[in-house]
Coordinates of C-alpha atoms in Angstrom, one line a residue:
X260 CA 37.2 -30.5 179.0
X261 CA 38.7 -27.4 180.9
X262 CA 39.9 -28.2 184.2
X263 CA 41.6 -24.8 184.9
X264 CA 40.0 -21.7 186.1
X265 CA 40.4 -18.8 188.6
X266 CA 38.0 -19.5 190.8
X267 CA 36.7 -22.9 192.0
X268 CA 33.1 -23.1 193.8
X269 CA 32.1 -26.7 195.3
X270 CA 28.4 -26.6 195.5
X271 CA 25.3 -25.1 193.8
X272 CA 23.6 -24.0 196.4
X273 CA 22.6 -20.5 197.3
X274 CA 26.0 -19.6 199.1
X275 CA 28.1 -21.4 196.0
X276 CA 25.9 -18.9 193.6
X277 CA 26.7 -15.9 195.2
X278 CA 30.0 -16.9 195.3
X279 CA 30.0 -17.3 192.3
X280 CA 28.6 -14.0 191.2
X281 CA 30.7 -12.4 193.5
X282 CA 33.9 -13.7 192.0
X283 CA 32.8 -13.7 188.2
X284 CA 31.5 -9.8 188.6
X285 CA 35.2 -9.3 189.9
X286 CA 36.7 -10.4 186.8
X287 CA 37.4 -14.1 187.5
X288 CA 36.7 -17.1 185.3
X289 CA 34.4 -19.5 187.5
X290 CA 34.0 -23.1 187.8
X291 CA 31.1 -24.4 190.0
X292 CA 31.4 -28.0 191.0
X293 CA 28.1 -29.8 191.6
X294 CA 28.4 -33.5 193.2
X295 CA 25.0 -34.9 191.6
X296 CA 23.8 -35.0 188.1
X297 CA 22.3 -31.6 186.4
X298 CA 18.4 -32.0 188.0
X299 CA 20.3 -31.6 191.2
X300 CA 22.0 -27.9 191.1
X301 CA 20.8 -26.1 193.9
X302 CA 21.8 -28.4 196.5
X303 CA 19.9 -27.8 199.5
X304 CA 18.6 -24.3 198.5
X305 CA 16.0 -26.1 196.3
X306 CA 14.3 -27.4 199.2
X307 CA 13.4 -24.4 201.2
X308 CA 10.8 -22.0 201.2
X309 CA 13.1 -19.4 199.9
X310 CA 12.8 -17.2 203.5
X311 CA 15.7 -14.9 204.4
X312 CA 16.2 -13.0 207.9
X313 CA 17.2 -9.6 207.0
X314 CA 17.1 -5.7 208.8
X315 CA 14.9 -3.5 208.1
X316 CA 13.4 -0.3 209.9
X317 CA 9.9 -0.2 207.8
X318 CA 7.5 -1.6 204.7
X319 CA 9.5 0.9 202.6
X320 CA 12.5 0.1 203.0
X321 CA 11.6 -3.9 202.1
X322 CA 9.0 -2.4 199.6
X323 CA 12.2 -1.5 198.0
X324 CA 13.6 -5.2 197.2
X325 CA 10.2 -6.6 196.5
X326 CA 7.7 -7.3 193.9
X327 CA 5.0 -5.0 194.1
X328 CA 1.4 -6.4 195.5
X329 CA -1.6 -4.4 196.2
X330 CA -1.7 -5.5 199.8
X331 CA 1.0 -3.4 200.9
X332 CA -1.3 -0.5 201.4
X333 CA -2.9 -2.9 204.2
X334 CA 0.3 -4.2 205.6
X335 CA 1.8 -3.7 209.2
X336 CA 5.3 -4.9 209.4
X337 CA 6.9 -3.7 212.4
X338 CA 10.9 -2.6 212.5
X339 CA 13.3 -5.8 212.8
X340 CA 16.9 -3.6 213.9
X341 CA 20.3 -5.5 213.6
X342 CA 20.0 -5.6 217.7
X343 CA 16.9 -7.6 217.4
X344 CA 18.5 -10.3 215.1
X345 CA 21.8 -10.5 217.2
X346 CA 19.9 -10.9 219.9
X347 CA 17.5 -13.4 218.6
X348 CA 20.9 -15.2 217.5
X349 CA 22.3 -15.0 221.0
X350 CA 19.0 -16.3 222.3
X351 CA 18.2 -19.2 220.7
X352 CA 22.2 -20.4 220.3
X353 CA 21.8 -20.1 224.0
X354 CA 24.9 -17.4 223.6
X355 CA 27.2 -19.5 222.1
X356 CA 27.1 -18.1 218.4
X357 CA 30.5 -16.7 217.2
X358 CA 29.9 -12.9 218.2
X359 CA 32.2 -11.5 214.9
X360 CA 30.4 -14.0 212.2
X361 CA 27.0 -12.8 213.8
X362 CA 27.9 -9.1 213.6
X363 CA 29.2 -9.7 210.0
X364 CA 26.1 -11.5 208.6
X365 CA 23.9 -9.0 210.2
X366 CA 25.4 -5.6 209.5
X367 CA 25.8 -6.8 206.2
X368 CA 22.5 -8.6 205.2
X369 CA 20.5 -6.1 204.1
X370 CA 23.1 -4.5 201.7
X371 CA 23.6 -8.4 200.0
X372 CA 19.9 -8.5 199.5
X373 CA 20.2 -5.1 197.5
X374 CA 23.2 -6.7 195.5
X375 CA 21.1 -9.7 195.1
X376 CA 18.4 -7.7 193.6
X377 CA 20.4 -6.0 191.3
X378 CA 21.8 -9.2 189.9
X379 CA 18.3 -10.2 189.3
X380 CA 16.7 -12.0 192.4
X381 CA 12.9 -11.4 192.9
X382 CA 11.9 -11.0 196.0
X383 CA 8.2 -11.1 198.1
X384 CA 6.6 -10.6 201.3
X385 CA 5.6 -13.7 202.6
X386 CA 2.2 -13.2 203.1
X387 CA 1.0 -17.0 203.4
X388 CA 3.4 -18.0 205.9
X389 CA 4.1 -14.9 208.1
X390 CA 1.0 -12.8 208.1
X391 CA -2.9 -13.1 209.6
X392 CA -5.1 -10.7 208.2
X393 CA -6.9 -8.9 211.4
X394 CA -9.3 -6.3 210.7
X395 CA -8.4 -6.0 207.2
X396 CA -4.9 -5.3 207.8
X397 CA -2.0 -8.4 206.8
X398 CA 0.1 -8.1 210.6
X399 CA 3.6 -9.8 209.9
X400 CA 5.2 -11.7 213.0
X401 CA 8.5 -13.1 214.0
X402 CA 10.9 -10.5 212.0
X403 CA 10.7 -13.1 208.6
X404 CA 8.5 -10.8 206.1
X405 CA 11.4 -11.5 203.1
X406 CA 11.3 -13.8 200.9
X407 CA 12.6 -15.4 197.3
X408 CA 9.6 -15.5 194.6
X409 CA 8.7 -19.4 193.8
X410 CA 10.6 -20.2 196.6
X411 CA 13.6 -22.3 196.9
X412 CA 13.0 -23.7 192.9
X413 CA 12.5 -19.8 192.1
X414 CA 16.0 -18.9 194.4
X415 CA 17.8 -21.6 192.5
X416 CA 16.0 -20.9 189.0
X417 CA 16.9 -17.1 189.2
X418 CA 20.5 -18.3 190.4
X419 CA 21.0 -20.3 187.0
X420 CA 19.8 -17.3 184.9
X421 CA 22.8 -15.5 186.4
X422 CA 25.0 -17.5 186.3
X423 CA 24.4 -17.7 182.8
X424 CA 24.5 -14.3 182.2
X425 CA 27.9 -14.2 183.8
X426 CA 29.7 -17.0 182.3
X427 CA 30.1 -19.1 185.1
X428 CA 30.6 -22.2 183.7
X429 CA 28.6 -25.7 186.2
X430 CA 30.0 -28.7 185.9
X431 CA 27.8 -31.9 187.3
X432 CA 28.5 -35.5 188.2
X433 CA 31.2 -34.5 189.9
X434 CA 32.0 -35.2 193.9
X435 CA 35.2 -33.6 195.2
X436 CA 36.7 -35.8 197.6
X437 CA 40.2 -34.0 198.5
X438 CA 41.6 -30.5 198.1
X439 CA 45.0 -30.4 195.9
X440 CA 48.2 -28.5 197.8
X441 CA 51.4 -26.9 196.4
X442 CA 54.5 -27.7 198.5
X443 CA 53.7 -24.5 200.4
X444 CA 50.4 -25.9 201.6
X445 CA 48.5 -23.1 199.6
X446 CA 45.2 -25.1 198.5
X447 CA 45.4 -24.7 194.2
X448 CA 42.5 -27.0 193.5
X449 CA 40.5 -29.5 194.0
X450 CA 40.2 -33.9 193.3
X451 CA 36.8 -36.3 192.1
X452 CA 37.8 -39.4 191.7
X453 CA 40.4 -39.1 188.9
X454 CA 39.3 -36.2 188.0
X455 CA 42.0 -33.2 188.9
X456 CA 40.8 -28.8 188.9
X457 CA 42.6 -26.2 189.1
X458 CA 42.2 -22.8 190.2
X459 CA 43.8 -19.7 192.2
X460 CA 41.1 -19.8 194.9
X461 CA 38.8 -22.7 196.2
X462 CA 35.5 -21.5 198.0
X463 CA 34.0 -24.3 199.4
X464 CA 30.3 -24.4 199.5
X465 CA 28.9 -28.2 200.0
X466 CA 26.6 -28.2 202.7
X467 CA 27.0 -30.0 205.3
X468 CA 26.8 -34.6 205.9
X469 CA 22.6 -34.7 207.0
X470 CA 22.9 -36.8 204.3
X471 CA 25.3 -39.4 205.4
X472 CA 23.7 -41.7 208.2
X473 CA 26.8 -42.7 209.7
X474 CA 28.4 -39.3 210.5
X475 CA 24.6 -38.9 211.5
X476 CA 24.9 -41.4 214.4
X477 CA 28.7 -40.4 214.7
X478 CA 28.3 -36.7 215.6
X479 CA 24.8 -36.7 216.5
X480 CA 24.1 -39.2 217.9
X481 CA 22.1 -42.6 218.6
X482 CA 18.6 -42.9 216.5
X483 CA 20.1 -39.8 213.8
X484 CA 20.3 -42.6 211.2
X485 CA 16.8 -43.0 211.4
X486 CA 15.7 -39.2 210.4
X487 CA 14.5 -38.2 207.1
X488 CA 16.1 -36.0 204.9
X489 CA 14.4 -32.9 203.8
X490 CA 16.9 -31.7 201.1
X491 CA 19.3 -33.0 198.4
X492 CA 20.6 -36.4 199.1
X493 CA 24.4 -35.6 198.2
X494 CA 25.0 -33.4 201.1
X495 CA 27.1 -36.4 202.4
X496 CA 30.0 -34.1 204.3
X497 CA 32.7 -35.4 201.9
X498 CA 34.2 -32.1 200.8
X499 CA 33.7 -31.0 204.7
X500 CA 36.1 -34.0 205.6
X501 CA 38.2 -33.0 202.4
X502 CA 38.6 -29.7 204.6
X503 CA 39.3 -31.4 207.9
X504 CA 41.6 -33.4 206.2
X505 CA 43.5 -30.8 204.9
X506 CA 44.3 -29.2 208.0
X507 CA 40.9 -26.8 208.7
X508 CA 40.0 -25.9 212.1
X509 CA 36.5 -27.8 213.1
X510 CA 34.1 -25.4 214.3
X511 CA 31.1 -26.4 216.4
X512 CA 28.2 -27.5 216.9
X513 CA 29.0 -31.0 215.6
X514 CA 26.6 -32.6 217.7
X515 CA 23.5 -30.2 216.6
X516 CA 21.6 -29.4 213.8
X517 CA 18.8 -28.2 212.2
X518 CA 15.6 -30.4 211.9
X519 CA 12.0 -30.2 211.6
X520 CA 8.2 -31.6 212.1
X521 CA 8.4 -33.4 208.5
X522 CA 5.3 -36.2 207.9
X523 CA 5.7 -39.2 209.1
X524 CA 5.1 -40.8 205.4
X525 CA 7.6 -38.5 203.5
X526 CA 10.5 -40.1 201.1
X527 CA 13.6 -40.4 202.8
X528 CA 15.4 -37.6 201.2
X529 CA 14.4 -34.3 199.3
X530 CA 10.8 -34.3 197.3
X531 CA 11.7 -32.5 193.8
X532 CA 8.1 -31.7 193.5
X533 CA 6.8 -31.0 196.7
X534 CA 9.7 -29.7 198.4
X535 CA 9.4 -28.0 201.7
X536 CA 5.5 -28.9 201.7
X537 CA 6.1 -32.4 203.8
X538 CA 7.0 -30.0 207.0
X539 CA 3.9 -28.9 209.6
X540 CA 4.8 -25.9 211.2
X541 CA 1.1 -25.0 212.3
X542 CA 1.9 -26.9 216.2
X543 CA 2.0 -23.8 217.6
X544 CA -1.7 -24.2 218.0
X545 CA -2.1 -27.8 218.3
X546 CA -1.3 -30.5 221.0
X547 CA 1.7 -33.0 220.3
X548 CA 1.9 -36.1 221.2
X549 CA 3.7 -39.4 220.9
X550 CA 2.3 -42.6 220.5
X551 CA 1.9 -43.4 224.2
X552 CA -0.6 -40.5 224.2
X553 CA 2.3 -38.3 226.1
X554 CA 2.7 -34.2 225.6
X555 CA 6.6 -34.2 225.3
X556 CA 7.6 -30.4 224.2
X557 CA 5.7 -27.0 225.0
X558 CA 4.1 -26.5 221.7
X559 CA 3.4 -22.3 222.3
X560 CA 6.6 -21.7 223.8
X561 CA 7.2 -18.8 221.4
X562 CA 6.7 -18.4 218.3
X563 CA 7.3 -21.3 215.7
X564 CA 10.7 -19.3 213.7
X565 CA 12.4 -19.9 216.9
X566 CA 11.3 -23.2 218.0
X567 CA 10.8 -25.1 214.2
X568 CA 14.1 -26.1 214.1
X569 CA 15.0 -27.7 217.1
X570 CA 11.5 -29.9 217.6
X571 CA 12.0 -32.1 215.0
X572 CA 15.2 -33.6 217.4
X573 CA 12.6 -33.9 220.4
X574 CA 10.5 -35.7 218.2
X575 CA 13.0 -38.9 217.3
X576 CA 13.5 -39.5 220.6
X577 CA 9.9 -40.5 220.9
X578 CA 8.9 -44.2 220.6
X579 CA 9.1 -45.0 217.0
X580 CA 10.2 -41.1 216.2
X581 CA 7.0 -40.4 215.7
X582 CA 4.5 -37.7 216.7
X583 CA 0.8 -36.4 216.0
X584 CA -0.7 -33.1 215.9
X585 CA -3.5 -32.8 217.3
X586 CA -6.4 -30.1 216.0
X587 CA -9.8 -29.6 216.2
X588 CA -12.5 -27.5 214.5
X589 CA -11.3 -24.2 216.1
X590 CA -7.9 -24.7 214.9
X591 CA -8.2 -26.4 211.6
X592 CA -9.0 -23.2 209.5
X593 CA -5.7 -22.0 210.5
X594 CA -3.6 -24.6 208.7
X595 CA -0.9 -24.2 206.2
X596 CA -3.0 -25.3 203.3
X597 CA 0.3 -25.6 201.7
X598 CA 2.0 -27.4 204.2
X599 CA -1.2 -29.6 205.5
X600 CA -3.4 -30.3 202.4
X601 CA -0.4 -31.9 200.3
X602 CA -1.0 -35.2 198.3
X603 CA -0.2 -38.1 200.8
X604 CA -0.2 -36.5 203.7
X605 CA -0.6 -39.0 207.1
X606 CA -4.0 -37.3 208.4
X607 CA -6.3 -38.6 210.6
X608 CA -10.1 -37.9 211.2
X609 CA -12.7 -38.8 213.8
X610 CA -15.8 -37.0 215.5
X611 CA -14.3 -38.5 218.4
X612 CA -10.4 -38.4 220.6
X613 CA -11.0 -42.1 220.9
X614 CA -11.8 -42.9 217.4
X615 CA -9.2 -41.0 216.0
X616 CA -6.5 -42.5 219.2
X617 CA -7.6 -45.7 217.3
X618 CA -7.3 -44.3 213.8
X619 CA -3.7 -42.5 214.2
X620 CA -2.2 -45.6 216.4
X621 CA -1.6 -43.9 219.2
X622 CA -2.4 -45.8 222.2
X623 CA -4.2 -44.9 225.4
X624 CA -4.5 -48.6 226.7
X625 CA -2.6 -47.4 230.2
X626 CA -5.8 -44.9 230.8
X627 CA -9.1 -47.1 230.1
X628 CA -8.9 -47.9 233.6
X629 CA -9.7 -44.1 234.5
X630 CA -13.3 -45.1 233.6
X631 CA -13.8 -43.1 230.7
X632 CA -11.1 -41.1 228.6
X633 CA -13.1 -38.7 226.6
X634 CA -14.8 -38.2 229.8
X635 CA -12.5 -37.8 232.2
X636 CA -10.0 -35.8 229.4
X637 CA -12.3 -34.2 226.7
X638 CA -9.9 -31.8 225.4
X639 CA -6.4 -33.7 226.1
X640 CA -6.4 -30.6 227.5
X641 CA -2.4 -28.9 228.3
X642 CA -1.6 -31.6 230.3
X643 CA 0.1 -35.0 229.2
X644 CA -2.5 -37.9 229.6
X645 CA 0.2 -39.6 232.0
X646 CA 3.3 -38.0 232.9
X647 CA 6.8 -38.6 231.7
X648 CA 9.3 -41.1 232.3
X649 CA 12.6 -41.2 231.9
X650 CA 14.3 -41.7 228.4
X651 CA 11.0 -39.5 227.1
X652 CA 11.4 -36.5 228.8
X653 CA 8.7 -34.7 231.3
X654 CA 5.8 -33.1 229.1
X655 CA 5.8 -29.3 229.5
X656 CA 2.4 -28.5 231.5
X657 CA 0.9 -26.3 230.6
X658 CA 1.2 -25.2 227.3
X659 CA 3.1 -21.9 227.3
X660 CA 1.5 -19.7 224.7
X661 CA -2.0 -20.1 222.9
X662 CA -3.4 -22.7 224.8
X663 CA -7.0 -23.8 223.4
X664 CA -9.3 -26.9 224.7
X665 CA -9.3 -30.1 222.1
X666 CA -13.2 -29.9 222.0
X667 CA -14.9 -29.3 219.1
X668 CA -15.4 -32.3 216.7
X669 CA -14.2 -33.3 214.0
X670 CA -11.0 -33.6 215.3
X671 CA -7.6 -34.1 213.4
X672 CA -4.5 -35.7 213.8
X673 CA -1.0 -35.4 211.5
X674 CA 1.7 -38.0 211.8
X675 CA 5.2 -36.5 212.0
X676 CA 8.4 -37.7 212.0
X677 CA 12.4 -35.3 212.7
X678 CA 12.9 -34.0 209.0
X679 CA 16.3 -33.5 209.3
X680 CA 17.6 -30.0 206.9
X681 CA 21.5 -28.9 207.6
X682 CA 23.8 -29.7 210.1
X683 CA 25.6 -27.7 212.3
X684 CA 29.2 -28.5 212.6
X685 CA 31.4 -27.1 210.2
X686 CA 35.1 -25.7 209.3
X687 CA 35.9 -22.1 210.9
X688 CA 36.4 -19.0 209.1
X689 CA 36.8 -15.5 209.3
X690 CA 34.7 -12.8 208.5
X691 CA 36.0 -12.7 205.3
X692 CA 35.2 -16.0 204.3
X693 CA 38.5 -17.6 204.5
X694 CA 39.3 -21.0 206.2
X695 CA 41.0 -21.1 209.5
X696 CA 43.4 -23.9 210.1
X697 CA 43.5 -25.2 214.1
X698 CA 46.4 -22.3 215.0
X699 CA 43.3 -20.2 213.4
X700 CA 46.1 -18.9 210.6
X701 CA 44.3 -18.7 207.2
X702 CA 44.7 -21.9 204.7
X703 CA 46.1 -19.8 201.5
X704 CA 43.8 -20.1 199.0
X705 CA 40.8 -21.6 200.8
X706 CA 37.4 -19.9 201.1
X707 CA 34.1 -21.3 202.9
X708 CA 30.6 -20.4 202.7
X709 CA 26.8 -21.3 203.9
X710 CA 26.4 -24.8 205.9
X711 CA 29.8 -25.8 205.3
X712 CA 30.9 -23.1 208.0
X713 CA 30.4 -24.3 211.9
X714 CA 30.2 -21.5 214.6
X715 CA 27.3 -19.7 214.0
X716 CA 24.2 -21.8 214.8
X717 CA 24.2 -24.1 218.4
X718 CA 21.0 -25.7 219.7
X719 CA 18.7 -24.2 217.6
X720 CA 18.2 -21.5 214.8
X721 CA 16.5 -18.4 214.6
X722 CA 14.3 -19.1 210.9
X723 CA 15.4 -17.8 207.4
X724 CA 19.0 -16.9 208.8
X725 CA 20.7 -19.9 207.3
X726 CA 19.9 -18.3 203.7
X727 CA 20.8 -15.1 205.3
X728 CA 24.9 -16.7 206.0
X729 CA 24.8 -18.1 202.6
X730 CA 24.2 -15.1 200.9
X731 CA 26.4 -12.6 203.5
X732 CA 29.4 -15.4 203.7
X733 CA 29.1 -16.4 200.3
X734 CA 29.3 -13.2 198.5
X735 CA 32.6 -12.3 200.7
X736 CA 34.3 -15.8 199.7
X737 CA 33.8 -15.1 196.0
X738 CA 34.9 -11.3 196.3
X739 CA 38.0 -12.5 198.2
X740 CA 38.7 -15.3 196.0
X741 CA 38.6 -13.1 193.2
X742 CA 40.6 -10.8 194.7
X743 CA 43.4 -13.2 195.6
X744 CA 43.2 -15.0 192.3
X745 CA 43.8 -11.7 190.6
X746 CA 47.5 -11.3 192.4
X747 CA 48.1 -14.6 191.3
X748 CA 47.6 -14.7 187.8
X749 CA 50.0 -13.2 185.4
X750 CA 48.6 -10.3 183.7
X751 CA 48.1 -11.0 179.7

């Protein structure tokens, strides 16, 4: 078995494969490391919808990257600039996001997307997910029309083919635990187990530990063993400790991350075959409540791409973690089919809010004395039906954005639980890819990409963007790697 190459990529998700790409159309001979067995290449990637953030100033220029589809002619998409996505970054990081990563992955999105496309990725407009038809015209919303056809299994699919194509030779089974140094500290490989490779150039590209339950409750906190994982189950933060270990700078948020709405009856880690289905992202126009019966976030506070990823936290800290969304027969046309009609999904149907308080298990005991709930509270209206205390947080009153009475039977209810996807914490690097060390000097020979790298997202996370840093961040570390593995090995 070969153990030597050029280029080393730990990881098979999106930001490893365009690492890899990068490096292996620069001349390098590539070895991409993948911790589980061969079902499990694509890491995290797999799991998603396949949605990437990009710039653009118009249709044509996306009509440009994508498939075509005859509802273009009846498409309004309006322009998305690079000062609209810094500043969604800045706003939803609550201004903490590393202003020169930011300005990199931005200015630079669009033109990866174009060099993805040319390497063979298929791209669509997501017209399922990001569009309402009004007056026979698809409007798109919340600068996210892009995305990957077949979604994360098509990104990763598409990836293989590549890789394929370019010789880039995947090794599985194998779970780096610790970076290998020369006596000058310049990083020349990497260890599994007994298992030794080496290489010029490392880029690491592992994801983050959402996996692990004890970092979990470590960094983030009390309860964080108790979330479900959406993704791969190997994103355990080994090779990000390897990092840490061998002298990397921590970048933060290491107490945040990014987590969803996910059903309450979901396996505990990544569903091959449903994927990214288990999450409910239709809240927006529902009512959310724990099972105390309490309203405990503002469910229209904008739109969902820039709450989604931070309400699956608010949710864990509810009794149980556990949450219901609450429709009626106004709003149940306007579900995600894909997302709210999947096999096993925890629903809940009654003609009445008692019956189906009864039904979901949520219970409104503490109001019977008000002589009559349905009477007194026939929608559940935008208020909670008794206010916050503390440890649960005040319910938001009233509901900022699209704010419809619960009336009109039957009614539904979805049981939801904090889906946890990526963490935030991660090693620091510059805009080239390469990792910083704590005196923020490069590590010789170490490269970083996608959730491995801290810095960019705090708080929350402005939707499709993590794809977006794979693909920007990746592509660099594998150009760079190359690059430097080039002036390292003799010429033949």
């Amino acid at each position: 078995m070969d153990t030597q190459a050029d280029v080393i990529v730990v990881g098979t998700g999106n930001a490893g494969f365009c690492a890899a790409h990068a490096a292996a159309q620069a001349g390098a001979r590539v070895l991409m490391l993948e911790k589980g067995p061969a079902e499990a290449i694509g890491g995290n990637t797999y799991f998603t919808a396949g949605a990437i953030r990009t710039t653009y100033r118009d249709l044509g220029e996306l009509a440009e990257l994508v498939v075509d589809d005859e509802r273009h002619a009846r498409t309004d998409i309006a322009p998305y600039t690079a000062a609209d996505f810094i500043g969604d970054m800045e706003r939803v990081t609550l201004g903490r996001c590393d202003p020169s990563l930011t300005r990199t992955m931005v200015h630079d999105i669009a033109n990866a997307l174009t060099w993805m496309r040319d390497l063979g990725i298929r791209f669509r407009l997501q017209y399922e997910r990001q569009a309402y038809e009004v007056n026979g015209r698809h409007r798109f919303w919340g600068g996210l029309p892009l995305a990957v056809v077949d979604g994360g299994k098509g990104m990763v699919a598409q990836h293989r083919l590549i890789a394929a194509r370019e010789g880039v030779d995947i090794r599985c089974s194998t779970a780096v635990d610790r970076l290998l140094r020369d006596a000058d500290g310049r990083v020349v490989g990497v260890g599994a187990g007994e298992q030794e490779f080496y290489a010029e150039a490392v880029v690491l590209a592992a994801g983050g530990f959402q996996a692990n339950r004890l970092l979990r409750a470590q960094y983030l906190g009390p309860t964080w063993d108790l979330a479900k994982v959406r993704g791969t189950p190997h994103n355990t933060g080994a090779a990000l400790l390897a990092a840490l270990d061998a002298g990397a700078q921590p970048a933060y948020h290491w107490s945040g991350c990014h987590a969803v709405a996910w059903d309450a009856n979901a396996p505990e880690t990544g569903d091959f075959e449903l994927t990214n289905r288990h999450t409910k992202q239709s809240y927006p126009l529902s009512i959310v409540v724990n099972t105390e019966g309490r309203r405990f976030l503002d469910e229209g506070a904008e739109l969902r791409n820039y709450t989604y990823a931070k309400y699956g936290a608010q949710i864990l800290l509810q009794p149980g973690a556990r949450a219901f969304q609450l429709f009626d027969a106004k709003t149940a046309p306007l579900l995600r089919e894909a997302e709210y009609q999947v096999p096993g999904v925890t629903r809940y149907e009654a003609n009445s809010i008692a019956e189906l308080a009864e039904l979901a298990g949520i219970d409104v005991a503490p109001h019977r004395h008000r002589r009559g709930l349905q009477r007194r509270h026939p929608a559940w209206a935008l208020r909670p039906l008794r206010q916050g205390r503390p440890g649960h947080g005040r319910a938001p009153s009233p509901k900022s954005n699209w704010a419809l009475p619960l009336n009109e039977p039957p009614y539904l209810a979805f049981g939801v639980t904090c889906g946890i996807t990526f963490t935030f914490g991660g090693v620091k690097i510059d805009d080239s890819g390469r990792v910083l060390d704590h005196e923020s000097e490069a590590i010789p020979g170490l490269f970083a990409a996608g959730e491995m790298v801290g810095g960019l997202f705090y708080h929350n996370y402005p939707g499709g963007s993590g794809l977006s840093a794979g693909t920007v961040f990746g592509r660099k570390a594998g150009t760079e790697a190359a690059r430097l593995a080039s002036t390292l090995t003799p010429a033949t």
